[in-house]
Coordinates of N, CA and C in Angstrom, one line a residue:
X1 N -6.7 8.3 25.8 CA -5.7 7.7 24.9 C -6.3 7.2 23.6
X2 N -7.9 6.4 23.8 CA -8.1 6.3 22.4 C -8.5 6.9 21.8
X3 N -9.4 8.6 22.2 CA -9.2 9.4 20.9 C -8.4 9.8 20.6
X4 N -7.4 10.2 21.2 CA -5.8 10.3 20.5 C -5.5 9.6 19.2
X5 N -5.7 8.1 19.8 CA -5.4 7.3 18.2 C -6.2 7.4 17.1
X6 N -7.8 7.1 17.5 CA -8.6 7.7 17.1 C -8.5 9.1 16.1
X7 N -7.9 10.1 16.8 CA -7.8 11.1 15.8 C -7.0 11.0 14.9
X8 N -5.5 10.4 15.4 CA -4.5 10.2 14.8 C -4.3 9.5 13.7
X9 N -5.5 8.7 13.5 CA -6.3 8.0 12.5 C -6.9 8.2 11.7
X10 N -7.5 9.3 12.0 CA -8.6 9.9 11.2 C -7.4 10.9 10.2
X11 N -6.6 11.4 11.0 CA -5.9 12.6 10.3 C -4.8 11.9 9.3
X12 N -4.2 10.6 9.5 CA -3.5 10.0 8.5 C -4.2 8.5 7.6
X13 N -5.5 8.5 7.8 CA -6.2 8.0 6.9 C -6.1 8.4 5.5
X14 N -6.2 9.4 4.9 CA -5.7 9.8 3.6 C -4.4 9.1 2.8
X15 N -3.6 9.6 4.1 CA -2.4 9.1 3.5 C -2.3 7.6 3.4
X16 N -2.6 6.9 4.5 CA -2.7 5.4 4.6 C -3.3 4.6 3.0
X17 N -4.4 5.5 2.4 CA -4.8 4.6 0.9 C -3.9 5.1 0.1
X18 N -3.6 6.5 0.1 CA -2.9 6.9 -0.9 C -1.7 7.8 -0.8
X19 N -0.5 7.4 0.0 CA 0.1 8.3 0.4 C 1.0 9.6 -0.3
X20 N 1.2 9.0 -1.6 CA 1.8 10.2 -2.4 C 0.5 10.8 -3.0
X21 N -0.9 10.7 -2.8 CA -2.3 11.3 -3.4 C -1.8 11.3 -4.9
X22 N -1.7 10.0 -5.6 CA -1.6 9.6 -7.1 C -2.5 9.6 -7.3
X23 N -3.0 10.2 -8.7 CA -4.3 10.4 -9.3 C -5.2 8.7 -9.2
X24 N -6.1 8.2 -9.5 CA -6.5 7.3 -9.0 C -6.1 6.1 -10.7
X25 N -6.1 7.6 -11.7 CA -5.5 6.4 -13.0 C -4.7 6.1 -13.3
X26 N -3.5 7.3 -13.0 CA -2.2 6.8 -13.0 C -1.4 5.8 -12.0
X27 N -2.4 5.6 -10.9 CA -2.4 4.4 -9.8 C -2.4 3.0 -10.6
X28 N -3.6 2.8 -11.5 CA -3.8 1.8 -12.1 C -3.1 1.5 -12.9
X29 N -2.7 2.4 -14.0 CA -1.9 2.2 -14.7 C -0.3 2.0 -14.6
X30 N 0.5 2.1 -13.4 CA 1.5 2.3 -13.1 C 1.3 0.3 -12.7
X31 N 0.0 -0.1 -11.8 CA 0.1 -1.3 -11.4 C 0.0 -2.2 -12.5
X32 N -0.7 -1.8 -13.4 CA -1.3 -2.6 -15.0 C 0.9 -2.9 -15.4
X33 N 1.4 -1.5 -15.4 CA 2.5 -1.8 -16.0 C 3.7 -2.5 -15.4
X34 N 3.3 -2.2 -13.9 CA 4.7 -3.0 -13.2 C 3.8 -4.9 -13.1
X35 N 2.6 -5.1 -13.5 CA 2.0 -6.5 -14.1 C 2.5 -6.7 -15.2
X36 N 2.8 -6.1 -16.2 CA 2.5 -6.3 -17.6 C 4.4 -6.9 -17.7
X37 N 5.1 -5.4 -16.6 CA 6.8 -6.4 -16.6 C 6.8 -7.6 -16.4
X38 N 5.9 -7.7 -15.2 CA 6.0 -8.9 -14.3 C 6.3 -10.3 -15.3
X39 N 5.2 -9.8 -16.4 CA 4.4 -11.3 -16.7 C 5.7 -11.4 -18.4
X40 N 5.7 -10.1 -18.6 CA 7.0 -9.8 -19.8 C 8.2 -10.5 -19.9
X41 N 8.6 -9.8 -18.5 CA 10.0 -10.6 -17.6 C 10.0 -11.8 -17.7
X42 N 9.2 -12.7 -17.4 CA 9.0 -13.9 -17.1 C 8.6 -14.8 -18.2
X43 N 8.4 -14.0 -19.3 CA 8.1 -14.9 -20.4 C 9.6 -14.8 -21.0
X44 N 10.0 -13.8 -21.1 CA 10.8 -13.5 -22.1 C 12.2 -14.4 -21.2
X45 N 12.5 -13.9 -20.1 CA 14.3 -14.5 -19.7 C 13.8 -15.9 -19.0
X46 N 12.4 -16.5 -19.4 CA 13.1 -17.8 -19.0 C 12.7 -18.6 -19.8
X47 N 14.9 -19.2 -19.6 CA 14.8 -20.1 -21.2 C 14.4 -21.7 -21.4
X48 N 14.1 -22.1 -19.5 CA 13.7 -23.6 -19.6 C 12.0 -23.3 -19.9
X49 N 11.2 -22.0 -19.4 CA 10.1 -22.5 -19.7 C 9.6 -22.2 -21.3
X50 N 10.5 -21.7 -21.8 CA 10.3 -21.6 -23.4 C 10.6 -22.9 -24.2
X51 N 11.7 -23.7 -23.4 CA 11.7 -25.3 -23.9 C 11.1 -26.0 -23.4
X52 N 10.8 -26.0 -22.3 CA 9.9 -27.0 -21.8 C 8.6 -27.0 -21.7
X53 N 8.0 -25.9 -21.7 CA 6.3 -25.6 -21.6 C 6.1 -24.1 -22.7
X54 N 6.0 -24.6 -24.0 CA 6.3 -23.1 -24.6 C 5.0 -22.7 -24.6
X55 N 4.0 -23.3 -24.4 CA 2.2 -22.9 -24.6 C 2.2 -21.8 -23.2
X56 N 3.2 -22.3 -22.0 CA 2.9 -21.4 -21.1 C 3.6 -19.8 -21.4
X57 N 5.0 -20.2 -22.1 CA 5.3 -19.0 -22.7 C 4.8 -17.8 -23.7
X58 N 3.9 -18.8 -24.4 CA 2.8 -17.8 -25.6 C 2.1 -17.1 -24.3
X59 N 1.1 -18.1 -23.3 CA 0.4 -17.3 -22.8 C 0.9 -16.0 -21.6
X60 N 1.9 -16.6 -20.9 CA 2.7 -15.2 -20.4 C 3.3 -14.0 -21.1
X61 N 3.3 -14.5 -22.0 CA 3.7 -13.4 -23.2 C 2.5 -12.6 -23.6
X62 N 1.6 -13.1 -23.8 CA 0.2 -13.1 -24.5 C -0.7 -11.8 -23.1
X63 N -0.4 -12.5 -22.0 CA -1.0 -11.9 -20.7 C -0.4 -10.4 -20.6
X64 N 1.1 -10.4 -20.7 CA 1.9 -8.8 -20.3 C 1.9 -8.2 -21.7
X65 N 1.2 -8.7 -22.4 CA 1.1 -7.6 -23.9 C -0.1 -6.8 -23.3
X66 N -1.2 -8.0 -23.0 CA -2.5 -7.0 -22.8 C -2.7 -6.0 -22.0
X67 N -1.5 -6.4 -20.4 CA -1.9 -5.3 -19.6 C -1.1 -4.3 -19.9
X68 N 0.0 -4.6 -20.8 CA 0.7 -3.3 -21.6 C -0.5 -2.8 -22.0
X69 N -1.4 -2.8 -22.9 CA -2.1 -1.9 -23.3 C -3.0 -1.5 -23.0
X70 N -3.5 -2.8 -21.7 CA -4.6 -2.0 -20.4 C -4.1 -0.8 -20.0
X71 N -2.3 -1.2 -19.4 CA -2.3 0.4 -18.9 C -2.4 1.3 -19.8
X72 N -1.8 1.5 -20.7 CA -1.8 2.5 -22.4 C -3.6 3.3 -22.0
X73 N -4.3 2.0 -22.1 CA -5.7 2.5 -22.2 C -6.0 3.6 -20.7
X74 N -5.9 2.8 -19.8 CA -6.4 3.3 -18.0 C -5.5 4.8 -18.5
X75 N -4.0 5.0 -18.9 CA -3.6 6.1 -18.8 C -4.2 7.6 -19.4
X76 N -4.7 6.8 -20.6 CA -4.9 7.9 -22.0 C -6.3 7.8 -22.0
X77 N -7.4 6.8 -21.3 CA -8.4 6.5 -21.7 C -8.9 6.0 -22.6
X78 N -9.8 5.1 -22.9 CA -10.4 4.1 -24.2 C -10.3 4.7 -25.4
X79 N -10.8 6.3 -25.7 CA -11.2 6.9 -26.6 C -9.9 7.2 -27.4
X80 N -8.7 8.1 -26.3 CA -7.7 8.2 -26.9 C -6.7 7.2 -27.5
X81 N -6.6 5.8 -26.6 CA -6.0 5.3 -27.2 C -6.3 4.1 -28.0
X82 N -7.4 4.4 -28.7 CA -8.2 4.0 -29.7 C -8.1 4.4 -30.8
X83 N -7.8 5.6 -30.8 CA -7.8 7.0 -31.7 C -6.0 6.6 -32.3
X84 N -5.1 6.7 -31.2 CA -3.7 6.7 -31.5 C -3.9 5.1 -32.3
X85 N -3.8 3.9 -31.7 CA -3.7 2.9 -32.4 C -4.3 2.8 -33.7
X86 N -5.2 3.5 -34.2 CA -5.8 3.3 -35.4 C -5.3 4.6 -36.1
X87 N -4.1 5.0 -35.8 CA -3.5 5.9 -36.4 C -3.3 5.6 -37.7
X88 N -2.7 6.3 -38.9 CA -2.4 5.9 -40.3 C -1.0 5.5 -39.7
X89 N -0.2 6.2 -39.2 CA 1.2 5.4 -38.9 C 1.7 4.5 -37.9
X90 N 0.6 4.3 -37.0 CA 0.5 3.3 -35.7 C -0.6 1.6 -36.4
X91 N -1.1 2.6 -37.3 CA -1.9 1.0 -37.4 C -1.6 -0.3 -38.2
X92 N -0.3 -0.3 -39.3 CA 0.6 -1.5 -39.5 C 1.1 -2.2 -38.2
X93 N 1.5 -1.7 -36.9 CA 2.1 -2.1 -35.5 C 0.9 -2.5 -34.7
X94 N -0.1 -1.9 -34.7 CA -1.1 -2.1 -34.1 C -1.6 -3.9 -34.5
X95 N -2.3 -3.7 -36.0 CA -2.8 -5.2 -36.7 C -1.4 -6.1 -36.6
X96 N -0.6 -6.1 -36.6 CA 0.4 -7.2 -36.5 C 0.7 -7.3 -34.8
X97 N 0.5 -7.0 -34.1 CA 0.4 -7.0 -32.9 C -0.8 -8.2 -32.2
X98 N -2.3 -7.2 -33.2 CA -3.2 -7.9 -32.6 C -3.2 -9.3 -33.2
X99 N -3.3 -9.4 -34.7 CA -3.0 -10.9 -34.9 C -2.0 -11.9 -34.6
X100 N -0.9 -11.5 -34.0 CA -0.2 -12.2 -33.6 C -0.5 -12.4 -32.0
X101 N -1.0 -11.8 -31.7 CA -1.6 -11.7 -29.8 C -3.3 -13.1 -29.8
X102 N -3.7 -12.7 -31.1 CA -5.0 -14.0 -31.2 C -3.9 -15.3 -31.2
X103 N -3.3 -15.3 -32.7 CA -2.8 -16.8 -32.9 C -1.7 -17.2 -31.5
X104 N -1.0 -16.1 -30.9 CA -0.2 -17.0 -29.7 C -1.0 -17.2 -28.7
X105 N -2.1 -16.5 -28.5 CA -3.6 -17.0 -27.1 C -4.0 -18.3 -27.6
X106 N -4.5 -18.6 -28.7 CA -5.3 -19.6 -29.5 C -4.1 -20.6 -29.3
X107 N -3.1 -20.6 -29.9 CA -2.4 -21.7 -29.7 C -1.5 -21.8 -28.5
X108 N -1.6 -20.9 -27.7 CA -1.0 -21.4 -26.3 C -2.1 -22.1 -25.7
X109 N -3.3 -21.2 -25.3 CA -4.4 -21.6 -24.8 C -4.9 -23.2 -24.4
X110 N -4.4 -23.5 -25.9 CA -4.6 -24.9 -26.8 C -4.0 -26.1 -25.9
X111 N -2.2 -25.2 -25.9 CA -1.2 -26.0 -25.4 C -0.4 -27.0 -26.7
X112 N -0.9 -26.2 -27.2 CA 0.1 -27.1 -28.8 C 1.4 -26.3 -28.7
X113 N 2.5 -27.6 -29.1 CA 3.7 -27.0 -28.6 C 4.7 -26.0 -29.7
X114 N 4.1 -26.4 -31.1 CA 5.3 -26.2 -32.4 C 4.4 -24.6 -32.4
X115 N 3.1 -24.6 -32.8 CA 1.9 -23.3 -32.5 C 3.1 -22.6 -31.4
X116 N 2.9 -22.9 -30.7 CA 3.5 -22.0 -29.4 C 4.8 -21.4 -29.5
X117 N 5.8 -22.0 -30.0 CA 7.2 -21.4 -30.6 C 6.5 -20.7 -31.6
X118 N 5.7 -21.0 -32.3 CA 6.1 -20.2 -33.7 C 5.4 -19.0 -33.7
X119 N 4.0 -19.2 -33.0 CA 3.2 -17.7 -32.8 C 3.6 -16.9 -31.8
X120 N 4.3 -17.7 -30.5 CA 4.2 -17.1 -29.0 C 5.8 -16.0 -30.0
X121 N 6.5 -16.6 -30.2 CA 7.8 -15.3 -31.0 C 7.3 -14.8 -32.2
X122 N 6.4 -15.3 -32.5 CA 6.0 -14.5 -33.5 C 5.6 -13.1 -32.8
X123 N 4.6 -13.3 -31.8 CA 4.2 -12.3 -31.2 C 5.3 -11.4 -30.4
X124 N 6.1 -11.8 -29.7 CA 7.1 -11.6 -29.3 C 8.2 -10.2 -30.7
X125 N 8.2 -10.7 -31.1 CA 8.5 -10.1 -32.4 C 7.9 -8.7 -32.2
X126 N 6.2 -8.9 -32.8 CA 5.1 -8.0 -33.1 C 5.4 -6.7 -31.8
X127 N 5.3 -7.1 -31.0 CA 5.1 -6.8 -29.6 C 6.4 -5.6 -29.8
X128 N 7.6 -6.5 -29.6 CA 9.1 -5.7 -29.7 C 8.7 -4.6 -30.6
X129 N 9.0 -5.0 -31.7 CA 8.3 -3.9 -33.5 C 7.8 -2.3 -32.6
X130 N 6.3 -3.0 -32.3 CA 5.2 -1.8 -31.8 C 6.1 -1.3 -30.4
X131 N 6.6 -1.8 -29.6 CA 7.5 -1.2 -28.7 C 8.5 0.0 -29.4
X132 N 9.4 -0.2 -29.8 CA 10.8 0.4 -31.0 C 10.1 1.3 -31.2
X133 N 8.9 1.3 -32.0 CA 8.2 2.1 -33.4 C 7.7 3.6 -32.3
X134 N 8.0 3.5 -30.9 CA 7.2 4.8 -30.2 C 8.3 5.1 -29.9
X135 N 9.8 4.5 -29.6 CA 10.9 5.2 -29.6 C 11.7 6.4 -30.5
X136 N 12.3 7.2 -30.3 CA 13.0 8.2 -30.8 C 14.0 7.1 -31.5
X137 N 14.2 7.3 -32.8 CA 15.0 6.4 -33.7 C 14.5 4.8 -33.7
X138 N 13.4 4.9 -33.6 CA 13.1 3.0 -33.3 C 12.9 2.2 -35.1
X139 N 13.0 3.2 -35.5 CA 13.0 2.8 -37.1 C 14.0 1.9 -37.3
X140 N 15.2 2.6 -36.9 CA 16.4 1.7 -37.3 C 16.5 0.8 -36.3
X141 N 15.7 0.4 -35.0 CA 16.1 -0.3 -34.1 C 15.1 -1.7 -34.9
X142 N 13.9 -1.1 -35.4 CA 13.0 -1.9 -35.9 C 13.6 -2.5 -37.4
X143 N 14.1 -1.8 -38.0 CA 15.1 -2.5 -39.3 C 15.4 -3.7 -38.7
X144 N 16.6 -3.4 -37.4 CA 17.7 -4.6 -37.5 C 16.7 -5.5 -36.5
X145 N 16.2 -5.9 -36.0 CA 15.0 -6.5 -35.0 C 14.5 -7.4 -36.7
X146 N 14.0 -6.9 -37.2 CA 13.1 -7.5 -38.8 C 13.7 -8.3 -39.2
X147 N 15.3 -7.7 -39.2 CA 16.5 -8.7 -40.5 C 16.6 -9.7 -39.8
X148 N 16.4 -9.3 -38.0 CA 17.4 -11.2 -37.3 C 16.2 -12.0 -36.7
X149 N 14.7 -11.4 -36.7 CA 13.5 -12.3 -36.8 C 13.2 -13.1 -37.9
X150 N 13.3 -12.3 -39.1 CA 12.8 -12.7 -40.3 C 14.6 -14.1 -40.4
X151 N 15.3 -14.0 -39.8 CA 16.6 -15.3 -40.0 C 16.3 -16.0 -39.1
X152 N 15.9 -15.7 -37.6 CA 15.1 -16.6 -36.6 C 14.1 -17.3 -37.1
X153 N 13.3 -17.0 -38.1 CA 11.9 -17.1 -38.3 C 12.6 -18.6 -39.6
X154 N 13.0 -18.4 -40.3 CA 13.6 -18.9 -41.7 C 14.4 -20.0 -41.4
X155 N 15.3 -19.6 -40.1 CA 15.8 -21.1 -39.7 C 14.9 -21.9 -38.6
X156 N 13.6 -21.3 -37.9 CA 12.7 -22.3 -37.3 C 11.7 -23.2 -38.3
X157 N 11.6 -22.6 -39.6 CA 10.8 -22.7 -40.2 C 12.1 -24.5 -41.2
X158 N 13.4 -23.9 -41.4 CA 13.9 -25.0 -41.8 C 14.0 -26.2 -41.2
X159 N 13.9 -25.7 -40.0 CA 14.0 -27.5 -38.7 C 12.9 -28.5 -39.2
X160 N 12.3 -27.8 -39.5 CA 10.9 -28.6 -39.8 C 10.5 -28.3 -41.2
X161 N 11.5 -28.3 -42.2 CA 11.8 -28.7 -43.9 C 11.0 -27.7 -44.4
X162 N 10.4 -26.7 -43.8 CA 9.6 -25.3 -44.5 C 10.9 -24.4 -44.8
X163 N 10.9 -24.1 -46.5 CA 11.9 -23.0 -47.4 C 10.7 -21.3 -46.8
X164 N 11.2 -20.6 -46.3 CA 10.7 -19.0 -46.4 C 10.7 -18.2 -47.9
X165 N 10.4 -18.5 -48.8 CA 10.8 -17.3 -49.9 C 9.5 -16.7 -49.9
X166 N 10.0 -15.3 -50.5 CA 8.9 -14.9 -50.9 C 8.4 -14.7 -52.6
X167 N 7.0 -14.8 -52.4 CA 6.5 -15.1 -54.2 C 7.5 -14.8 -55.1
X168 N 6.8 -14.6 -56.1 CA 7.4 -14.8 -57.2 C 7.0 -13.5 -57.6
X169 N 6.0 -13.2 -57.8 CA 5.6 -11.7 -58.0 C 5.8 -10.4 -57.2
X170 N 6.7 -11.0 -56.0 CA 6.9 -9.6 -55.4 C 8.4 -9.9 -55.8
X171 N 9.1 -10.8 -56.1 CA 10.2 -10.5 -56.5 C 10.5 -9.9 -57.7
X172 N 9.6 -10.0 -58.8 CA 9.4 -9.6 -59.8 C 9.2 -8.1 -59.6
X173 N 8.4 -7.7 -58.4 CA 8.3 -6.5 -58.7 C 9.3 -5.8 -57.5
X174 N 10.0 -6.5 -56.8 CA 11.2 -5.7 -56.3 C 12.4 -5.7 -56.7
X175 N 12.5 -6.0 -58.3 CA 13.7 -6.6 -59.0 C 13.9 -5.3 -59.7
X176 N 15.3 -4.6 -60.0 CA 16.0 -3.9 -60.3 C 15.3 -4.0 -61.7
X177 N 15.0 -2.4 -62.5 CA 14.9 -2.9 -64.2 C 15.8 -3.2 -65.0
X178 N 15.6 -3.6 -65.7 CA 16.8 -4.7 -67.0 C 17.5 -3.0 -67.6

């Protein structure tokens, strides 16, 4: 009876680590991504811990960006997706991504709480943007995403008696000619 099991063992051993035989990267990266929801989900739909502990919200936010792009990386490998992000048309989404991903780590990290609204959505923002921008039509999804951040952004910035304008010289130079 126990070589029986013994064999029986030996012959579904395979399947036991890996039973659909998923490549060993796309293993990682499927787990990187169903992490990266995890910690996404959890920043994003809950609304007591965005009021009440927003430092934890930058860094859960901050956490499922990166394994977003662990998996990106484990899938395509370092080189490739090195290569795409430093694209000429990926790399505006890219730098606004990563500096918003430093300032909402740095100031969640911290646990400063006005930092943490304003960078942890900031990043949130960034994040959304570079999401859209790989979609089929994400242009226009990214337009209207810009118009009601940049009014999000204008009325957080009012709570606390900060005006948003911009210079004086870009208006000048995005002013209709006389």
């Amino acid at each position: 009876m126990t070589r029986l099991v013994v064999r029986a063992l030996a012959v579904a051993q395979p399947y036991l680590r890996n039973p659909l035989r998923i490549p060993p990267r796309i293993g990682a990266a499927a787990t990187l991504f169903v992490l990266s929801f995890w910690f996404l989900f959890g920043a994003v739909t809950s609304l007591l811990r965005l009021l009440l502990k927003p430092a934890d919200f930058a860094v859960n936010l901050c956490l499922g960006s990166a394994l977003h792009y662990a998996a990106l990386v484990a899938l395509r490998g370092v080189g490739r997706q090195l290569q795409l992000m430093a694209s000429a048309e990926r790399l505006p989404f890219t730098m606004a991504t990563a500096t918003s991903f430093l300032a909402a780590a740095y100031v969640g990290l911290r646990g400063e709480r006005l930092g943490s609204y304003l960078f942890g959505l900031m990043h949130l923002a960034a994040f959304g943007f570079d999401l859209c921008s790989r979609l089929p039509g994400g242009k226009a999804v990214f337009r209207v995403l810009l118009t009601a951040y940049l009014r999000l952004l204008r009325w957080l910035l009012s709570l606390v008696g900060i005006e948003l304008r911009p210079p004086v010289w870009m208006t000048r130079a995005a002013a209709a000619p006389p």
